[in-house]
Short mmCIF file of C-alpha atoms and ligand atoms in Angstrom, two decimals:
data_model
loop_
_atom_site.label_atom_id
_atom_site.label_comp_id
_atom_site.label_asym_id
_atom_site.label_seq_id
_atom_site.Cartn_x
_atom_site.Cartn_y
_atom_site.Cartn_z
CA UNK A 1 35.80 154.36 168.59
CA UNK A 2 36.14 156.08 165.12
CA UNK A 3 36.50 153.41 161.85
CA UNK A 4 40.38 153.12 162.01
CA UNK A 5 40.38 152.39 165.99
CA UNK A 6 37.70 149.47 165.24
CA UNK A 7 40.40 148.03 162.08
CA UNK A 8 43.43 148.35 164.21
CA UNK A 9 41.65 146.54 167.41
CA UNK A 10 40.84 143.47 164.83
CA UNK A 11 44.47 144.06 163.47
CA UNK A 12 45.66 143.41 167.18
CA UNK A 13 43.01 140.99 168.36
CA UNK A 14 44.91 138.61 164.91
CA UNK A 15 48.25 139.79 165.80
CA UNK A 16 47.72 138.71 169.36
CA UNK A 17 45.94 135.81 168.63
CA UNK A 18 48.75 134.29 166.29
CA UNK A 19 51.55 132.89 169.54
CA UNK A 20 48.13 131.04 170.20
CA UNK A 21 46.98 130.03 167.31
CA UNK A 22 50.30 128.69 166.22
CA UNK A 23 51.47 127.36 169.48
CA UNK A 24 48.14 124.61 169.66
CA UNK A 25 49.25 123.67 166.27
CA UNK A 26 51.45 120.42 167.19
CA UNK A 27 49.00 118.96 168.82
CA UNK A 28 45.66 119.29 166.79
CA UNK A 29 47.20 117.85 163.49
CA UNK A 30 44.66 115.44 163.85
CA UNK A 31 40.93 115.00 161.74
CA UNK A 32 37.92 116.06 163.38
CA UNK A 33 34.74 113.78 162.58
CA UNK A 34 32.77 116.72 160.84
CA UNK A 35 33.30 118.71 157.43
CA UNK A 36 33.24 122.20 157.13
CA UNK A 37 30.52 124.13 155.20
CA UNK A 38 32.57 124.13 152.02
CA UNK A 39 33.21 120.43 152.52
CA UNK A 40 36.75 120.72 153.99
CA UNK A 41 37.89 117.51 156.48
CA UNK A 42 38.47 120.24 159.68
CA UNK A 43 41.25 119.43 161.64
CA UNK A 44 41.63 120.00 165.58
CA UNK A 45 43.44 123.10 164.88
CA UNK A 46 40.78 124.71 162.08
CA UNK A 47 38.64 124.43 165.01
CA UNK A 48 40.80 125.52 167.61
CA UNK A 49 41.81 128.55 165.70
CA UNK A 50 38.35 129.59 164.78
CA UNK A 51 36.72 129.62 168.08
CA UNK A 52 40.16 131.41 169.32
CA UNK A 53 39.54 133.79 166.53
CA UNK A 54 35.86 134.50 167.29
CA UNK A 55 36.16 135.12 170.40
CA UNK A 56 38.93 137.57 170.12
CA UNK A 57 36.99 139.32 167.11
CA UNK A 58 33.63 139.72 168.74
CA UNK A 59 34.91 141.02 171.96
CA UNK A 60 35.93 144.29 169.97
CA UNK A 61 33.22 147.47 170.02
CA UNK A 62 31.75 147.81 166.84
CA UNK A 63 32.33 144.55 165.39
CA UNK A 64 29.07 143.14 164.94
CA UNK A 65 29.22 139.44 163.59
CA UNK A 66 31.93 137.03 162.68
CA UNK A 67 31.56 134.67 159.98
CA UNK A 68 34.28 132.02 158.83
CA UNK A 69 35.12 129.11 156.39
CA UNK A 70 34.69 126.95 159.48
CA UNK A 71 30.70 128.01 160.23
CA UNK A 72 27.60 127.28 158.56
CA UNK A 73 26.16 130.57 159.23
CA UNK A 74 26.98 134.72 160.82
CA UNK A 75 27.87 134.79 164.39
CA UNK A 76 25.96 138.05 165.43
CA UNK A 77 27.88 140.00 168.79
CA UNK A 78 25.50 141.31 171.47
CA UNK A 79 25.89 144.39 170.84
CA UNK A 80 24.88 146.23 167.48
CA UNK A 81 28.55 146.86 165.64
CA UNK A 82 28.74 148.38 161.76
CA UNK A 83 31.83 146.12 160.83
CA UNK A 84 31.68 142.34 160.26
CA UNK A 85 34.64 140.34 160.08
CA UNK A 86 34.69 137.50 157.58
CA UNK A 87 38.25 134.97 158.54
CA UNK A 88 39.94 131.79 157.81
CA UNK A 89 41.38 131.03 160.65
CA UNK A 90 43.81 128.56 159.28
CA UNK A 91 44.38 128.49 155.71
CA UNK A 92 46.39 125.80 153.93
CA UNK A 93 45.68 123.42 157.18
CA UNK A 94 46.42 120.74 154.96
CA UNK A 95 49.85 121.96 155.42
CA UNK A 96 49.85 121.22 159.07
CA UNK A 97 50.82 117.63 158.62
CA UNK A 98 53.95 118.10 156.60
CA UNK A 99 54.89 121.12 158.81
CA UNK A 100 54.68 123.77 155.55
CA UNK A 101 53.76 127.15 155.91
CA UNK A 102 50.14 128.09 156.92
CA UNK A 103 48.33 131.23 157.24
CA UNK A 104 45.34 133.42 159.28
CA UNK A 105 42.75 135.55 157.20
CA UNK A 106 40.91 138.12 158.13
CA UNK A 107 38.64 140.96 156.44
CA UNK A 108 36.89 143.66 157.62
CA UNK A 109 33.67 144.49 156.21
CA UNK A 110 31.30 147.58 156.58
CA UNK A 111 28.18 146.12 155.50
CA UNK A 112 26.69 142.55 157.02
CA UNK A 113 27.96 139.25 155.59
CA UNK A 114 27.96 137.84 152.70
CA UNK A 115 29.49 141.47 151.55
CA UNK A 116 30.48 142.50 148.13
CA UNK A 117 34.75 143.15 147.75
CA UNK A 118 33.91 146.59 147.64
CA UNK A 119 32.59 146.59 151.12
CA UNK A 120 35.64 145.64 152.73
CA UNK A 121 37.25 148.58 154.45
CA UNK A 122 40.58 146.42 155.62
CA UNK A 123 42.30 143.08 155.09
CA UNK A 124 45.10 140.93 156.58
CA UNK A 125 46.66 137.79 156.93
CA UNK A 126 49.06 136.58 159.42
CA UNK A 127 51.50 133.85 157.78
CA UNK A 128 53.18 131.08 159.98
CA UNK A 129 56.65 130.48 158.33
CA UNK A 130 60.19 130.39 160.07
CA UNK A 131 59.04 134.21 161.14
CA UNK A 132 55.26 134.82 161.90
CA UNK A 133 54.71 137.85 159.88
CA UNK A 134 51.15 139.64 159.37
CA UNK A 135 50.73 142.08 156.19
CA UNK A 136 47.40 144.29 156.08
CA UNK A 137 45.89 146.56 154.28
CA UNK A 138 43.98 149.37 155.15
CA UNK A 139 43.70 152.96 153.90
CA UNK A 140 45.13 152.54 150.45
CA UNK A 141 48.39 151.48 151.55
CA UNK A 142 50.22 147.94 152.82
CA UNK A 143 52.57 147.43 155.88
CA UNK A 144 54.38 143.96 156.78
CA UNK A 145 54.70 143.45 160.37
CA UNK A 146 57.00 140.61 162.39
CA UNK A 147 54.94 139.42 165.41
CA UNK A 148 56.95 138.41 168.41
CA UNK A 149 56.27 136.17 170.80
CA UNK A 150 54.24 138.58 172.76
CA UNK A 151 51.85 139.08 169.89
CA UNK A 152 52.39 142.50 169.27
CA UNK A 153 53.44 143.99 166.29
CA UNK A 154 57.10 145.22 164.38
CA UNK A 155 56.70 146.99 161.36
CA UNK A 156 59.10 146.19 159.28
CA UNK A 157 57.98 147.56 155.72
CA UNK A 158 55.52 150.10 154.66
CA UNK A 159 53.69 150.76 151.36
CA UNK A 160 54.71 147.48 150.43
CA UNK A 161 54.23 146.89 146.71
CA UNK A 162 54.69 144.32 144.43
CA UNK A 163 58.20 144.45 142.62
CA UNK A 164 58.13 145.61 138.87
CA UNK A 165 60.19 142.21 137.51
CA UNK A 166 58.25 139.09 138.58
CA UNK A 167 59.87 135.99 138.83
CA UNK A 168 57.19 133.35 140.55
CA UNK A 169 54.33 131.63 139.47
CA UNK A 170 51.92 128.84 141.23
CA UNK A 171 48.27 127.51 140.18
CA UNK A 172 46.00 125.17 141.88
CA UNK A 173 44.26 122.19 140.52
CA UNK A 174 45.34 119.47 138.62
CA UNK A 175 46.26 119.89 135.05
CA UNK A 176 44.36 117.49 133.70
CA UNK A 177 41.43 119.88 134.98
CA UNK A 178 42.42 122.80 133.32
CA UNK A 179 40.61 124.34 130.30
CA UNK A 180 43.05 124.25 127.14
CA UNK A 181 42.94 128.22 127.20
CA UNK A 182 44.54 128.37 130.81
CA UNK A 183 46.96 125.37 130.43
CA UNK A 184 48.28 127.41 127.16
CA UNK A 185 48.24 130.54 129.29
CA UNK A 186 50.30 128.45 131.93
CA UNK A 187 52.49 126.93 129.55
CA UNK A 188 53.94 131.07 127.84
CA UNK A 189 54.16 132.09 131.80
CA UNK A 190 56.37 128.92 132.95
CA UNK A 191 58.79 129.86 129.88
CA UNK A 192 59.27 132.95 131.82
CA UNK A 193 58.56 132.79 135.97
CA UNK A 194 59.71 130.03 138.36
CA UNK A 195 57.36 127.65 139.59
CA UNK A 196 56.57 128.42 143.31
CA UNK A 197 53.58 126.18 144.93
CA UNK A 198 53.36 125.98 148.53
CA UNK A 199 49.72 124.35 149.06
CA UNK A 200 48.91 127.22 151.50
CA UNK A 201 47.38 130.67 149.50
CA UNK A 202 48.37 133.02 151.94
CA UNK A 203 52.24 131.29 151.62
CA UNK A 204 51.95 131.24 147.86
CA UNK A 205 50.78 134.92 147.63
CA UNK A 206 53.57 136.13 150.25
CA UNK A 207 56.02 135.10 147.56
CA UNK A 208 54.01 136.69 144.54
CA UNK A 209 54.18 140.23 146.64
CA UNK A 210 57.81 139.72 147.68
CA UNK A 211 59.10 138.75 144.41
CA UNK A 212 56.23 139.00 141.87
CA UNK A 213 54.51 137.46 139.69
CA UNK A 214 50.91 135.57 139.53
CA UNK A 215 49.40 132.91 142.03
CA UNK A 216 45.45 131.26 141.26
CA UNK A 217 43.55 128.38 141.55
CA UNK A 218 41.66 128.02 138.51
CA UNK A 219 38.11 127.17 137.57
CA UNK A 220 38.50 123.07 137.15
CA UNK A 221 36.37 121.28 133.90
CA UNK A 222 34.97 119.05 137.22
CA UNK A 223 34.40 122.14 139.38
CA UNK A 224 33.94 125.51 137.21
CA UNK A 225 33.60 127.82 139.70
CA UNK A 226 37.15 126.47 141.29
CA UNK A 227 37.90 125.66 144.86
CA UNK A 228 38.68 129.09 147.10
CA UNK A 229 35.50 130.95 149.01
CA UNK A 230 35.14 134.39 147.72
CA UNK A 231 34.13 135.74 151.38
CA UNK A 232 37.18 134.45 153.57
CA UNK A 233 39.85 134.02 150.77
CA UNK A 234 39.14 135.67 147.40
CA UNK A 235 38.14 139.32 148.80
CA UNK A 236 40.55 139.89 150.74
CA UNK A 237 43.99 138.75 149.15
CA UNK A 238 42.18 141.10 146.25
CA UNK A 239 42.28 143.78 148.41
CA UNK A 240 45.91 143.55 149.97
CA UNK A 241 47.26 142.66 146.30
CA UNK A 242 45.24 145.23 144.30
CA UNK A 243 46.86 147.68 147.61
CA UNK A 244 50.32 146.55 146.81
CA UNK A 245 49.65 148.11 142.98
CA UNK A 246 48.82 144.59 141.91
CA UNK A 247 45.88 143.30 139.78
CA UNK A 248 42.80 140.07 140.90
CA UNK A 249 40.44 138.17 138.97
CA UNK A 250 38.39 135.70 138.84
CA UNK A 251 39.03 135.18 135.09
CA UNK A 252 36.75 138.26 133.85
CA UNK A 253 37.26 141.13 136.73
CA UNK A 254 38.59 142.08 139.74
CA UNK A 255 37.56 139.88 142.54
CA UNK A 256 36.42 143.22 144.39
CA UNK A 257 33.57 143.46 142.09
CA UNK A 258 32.07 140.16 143.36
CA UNK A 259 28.97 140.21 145.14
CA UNK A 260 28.46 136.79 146.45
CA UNK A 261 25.09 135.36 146.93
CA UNK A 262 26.19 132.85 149.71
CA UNK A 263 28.39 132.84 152.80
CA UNK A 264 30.73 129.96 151.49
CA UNK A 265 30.98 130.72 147.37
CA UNK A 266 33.24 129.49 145.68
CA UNK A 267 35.21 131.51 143.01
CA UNK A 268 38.32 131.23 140.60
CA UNK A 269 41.10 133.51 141.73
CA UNK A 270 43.93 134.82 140.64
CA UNK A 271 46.09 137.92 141.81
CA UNK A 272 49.71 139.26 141.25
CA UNK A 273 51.36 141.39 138.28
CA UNK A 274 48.73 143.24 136.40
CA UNK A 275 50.61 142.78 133.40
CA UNK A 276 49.82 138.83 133.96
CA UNK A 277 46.36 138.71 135.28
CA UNK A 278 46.20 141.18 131.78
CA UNK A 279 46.80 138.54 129.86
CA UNK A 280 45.28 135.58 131.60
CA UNK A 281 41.55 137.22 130.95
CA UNK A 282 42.25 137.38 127.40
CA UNK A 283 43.59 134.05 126.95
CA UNK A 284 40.01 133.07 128.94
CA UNK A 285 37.94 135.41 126.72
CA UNK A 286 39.27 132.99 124.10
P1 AHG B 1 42.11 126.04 153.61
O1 AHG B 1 43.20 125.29 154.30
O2 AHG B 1 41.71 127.31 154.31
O3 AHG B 1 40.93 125.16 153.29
O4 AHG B 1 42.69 126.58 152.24
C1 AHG B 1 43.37 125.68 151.43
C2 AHG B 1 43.36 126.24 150.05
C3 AHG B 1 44.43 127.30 149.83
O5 AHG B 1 45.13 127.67 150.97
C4 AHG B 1 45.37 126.67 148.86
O6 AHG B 1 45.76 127.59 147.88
C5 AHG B 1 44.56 125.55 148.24
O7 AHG B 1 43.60 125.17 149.20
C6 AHG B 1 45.41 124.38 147.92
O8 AHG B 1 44.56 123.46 147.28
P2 AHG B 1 45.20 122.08 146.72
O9 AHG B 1 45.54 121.29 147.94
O10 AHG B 1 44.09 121.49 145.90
O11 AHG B 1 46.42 122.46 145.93
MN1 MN B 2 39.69 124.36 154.71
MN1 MN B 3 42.00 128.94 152.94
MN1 MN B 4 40.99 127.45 156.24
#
């Protein structure tokens, strides 16, 4: 099994997972009695869709541990594998409840977990909307697929890259928690994009590469280092964006230059038009 058979067998294993993973939604919209590592309230279905997803991900030659937002710690596979997948298995799960879109990530990694961004080799993310699409990125280049019911794949656009005129923005947090240097970035880049936050990263960043613009979730004055995990989310919406021709940061540099110390870091993060992640590091350099 060469590198690219090992990325498009965890491309499938998601793609084939998602009828699943969104079909045992309705019913697990209720709290479990335990917190994730990261201090997340898990719902039925965060649980249900990670040990769905590791599983599915561990069966595959080659892959040699699974580690997600959901776990404390690396699940190793039996058998010696060179790729490690790091996934959140249901992002914006707080969207479950009010029935708004949600999302799967997943990214592959060719050196054991906790992996620096350049390690990553591919990157996806299935998105539950009115379609259940998956875009990945692998080999320098992005394809959107539609996944039917069946769970396999339709391409239905390749080399995807983010448009040249953007025309959506959305940031996390709450404004009173911003520094003054990123509400005064906010504040020049709402006189000129529409406001477009969806709760759910995966959702918020699907817009940002179909119609362009920026998408973060800022570094908070109560919580500097800002609320998404570098591993599972930061890394590997990097990778896809920086893919589509777009720019990341986590305020200073590309999120792919991250090297996190810890399974479940935390980092600020930011991706879309380079022109605007351009300018939001030198409104933070102050
Ligand atoms: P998850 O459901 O995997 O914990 O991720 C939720 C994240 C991310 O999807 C989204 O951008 C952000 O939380 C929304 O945070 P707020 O609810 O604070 O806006
Ligand atoms: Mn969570
Ligand atoms: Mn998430
Ligand atoms: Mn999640």
């Amino acid at each position: 099994m060469t590198a690219s058979d090992t990325v498009e067998a965890v491309f499938k294993a998601v793609a084939a997972s998602a009828p699943d993973v969104r079909d045992g939604l309705a019913g697990r919209r209720v709290y479990e009695s335990t917190d994730n590592p990261t201090g997340d309230r898990q719902l039925a279905a965060d649980v249900y869709a990670d040990e769905l997803l590791e599983e599915r991900l561990l069966e595959i030659k080659r892959v040699g541990g699974y580690a997600s937002e959901e776990r404390e710690s690396v699940i190793e596979a039996e058998a010696e594998g060179e790729y490690h997948v790091a996934c959140d298995p249901l992002d914006g799960s707080s969207n479950l409840r009010s029935n708004n879109t949600m999302g799967t990530l997943v990214g592959v990694y060719e050196e054991p977990l906790p992996a620096a961004g350049r390690d990553l080799v591919a990157s996806g993310f299935v998105l539950y909307g009115p379609i259940t699409t998956m875009v990945t990125a692998r080999e320098g280049t992005v394809t959107e697929s539609v996944i039917g019911d069946d769970g396999t794949r339709r391409t239905v656009e390749t080399d995807l890259t983010l448009p040249g005129a953007p025309t959506v923005y959305g940031f996390g947090g709450r404004v009173p928690q911003w520094s003054g240097e990123f509400a005064g970035y906010v504040e020049t880049v709402a006189e000129e994009l529409k406001l477009r936050y969806g709760g759910a990263m995966i959702g918020d960043v699907n817009q940002v590469l179909t119609y362009g613009g920026i998408f973060g979730y800022p570094g908070l004055e109560d919580r500097p280092e800002g609320k998404l995990r570098l591993l599972f989310e930061g890394h590997p919406i990097a990778h896809i964006v920086e893919t589509a021709g777009g720019g990341s940061s986590d305020g200073e540099r590309s999120l792919l230059e991250s090297v996190p110390e810890s399974l479940h870091e935390r980092t600020p993060l930011f991706v879309g038009n380079e022109e605007y992640v351009d300018r939001l590091e030198a409104a933070l350099s102050g």
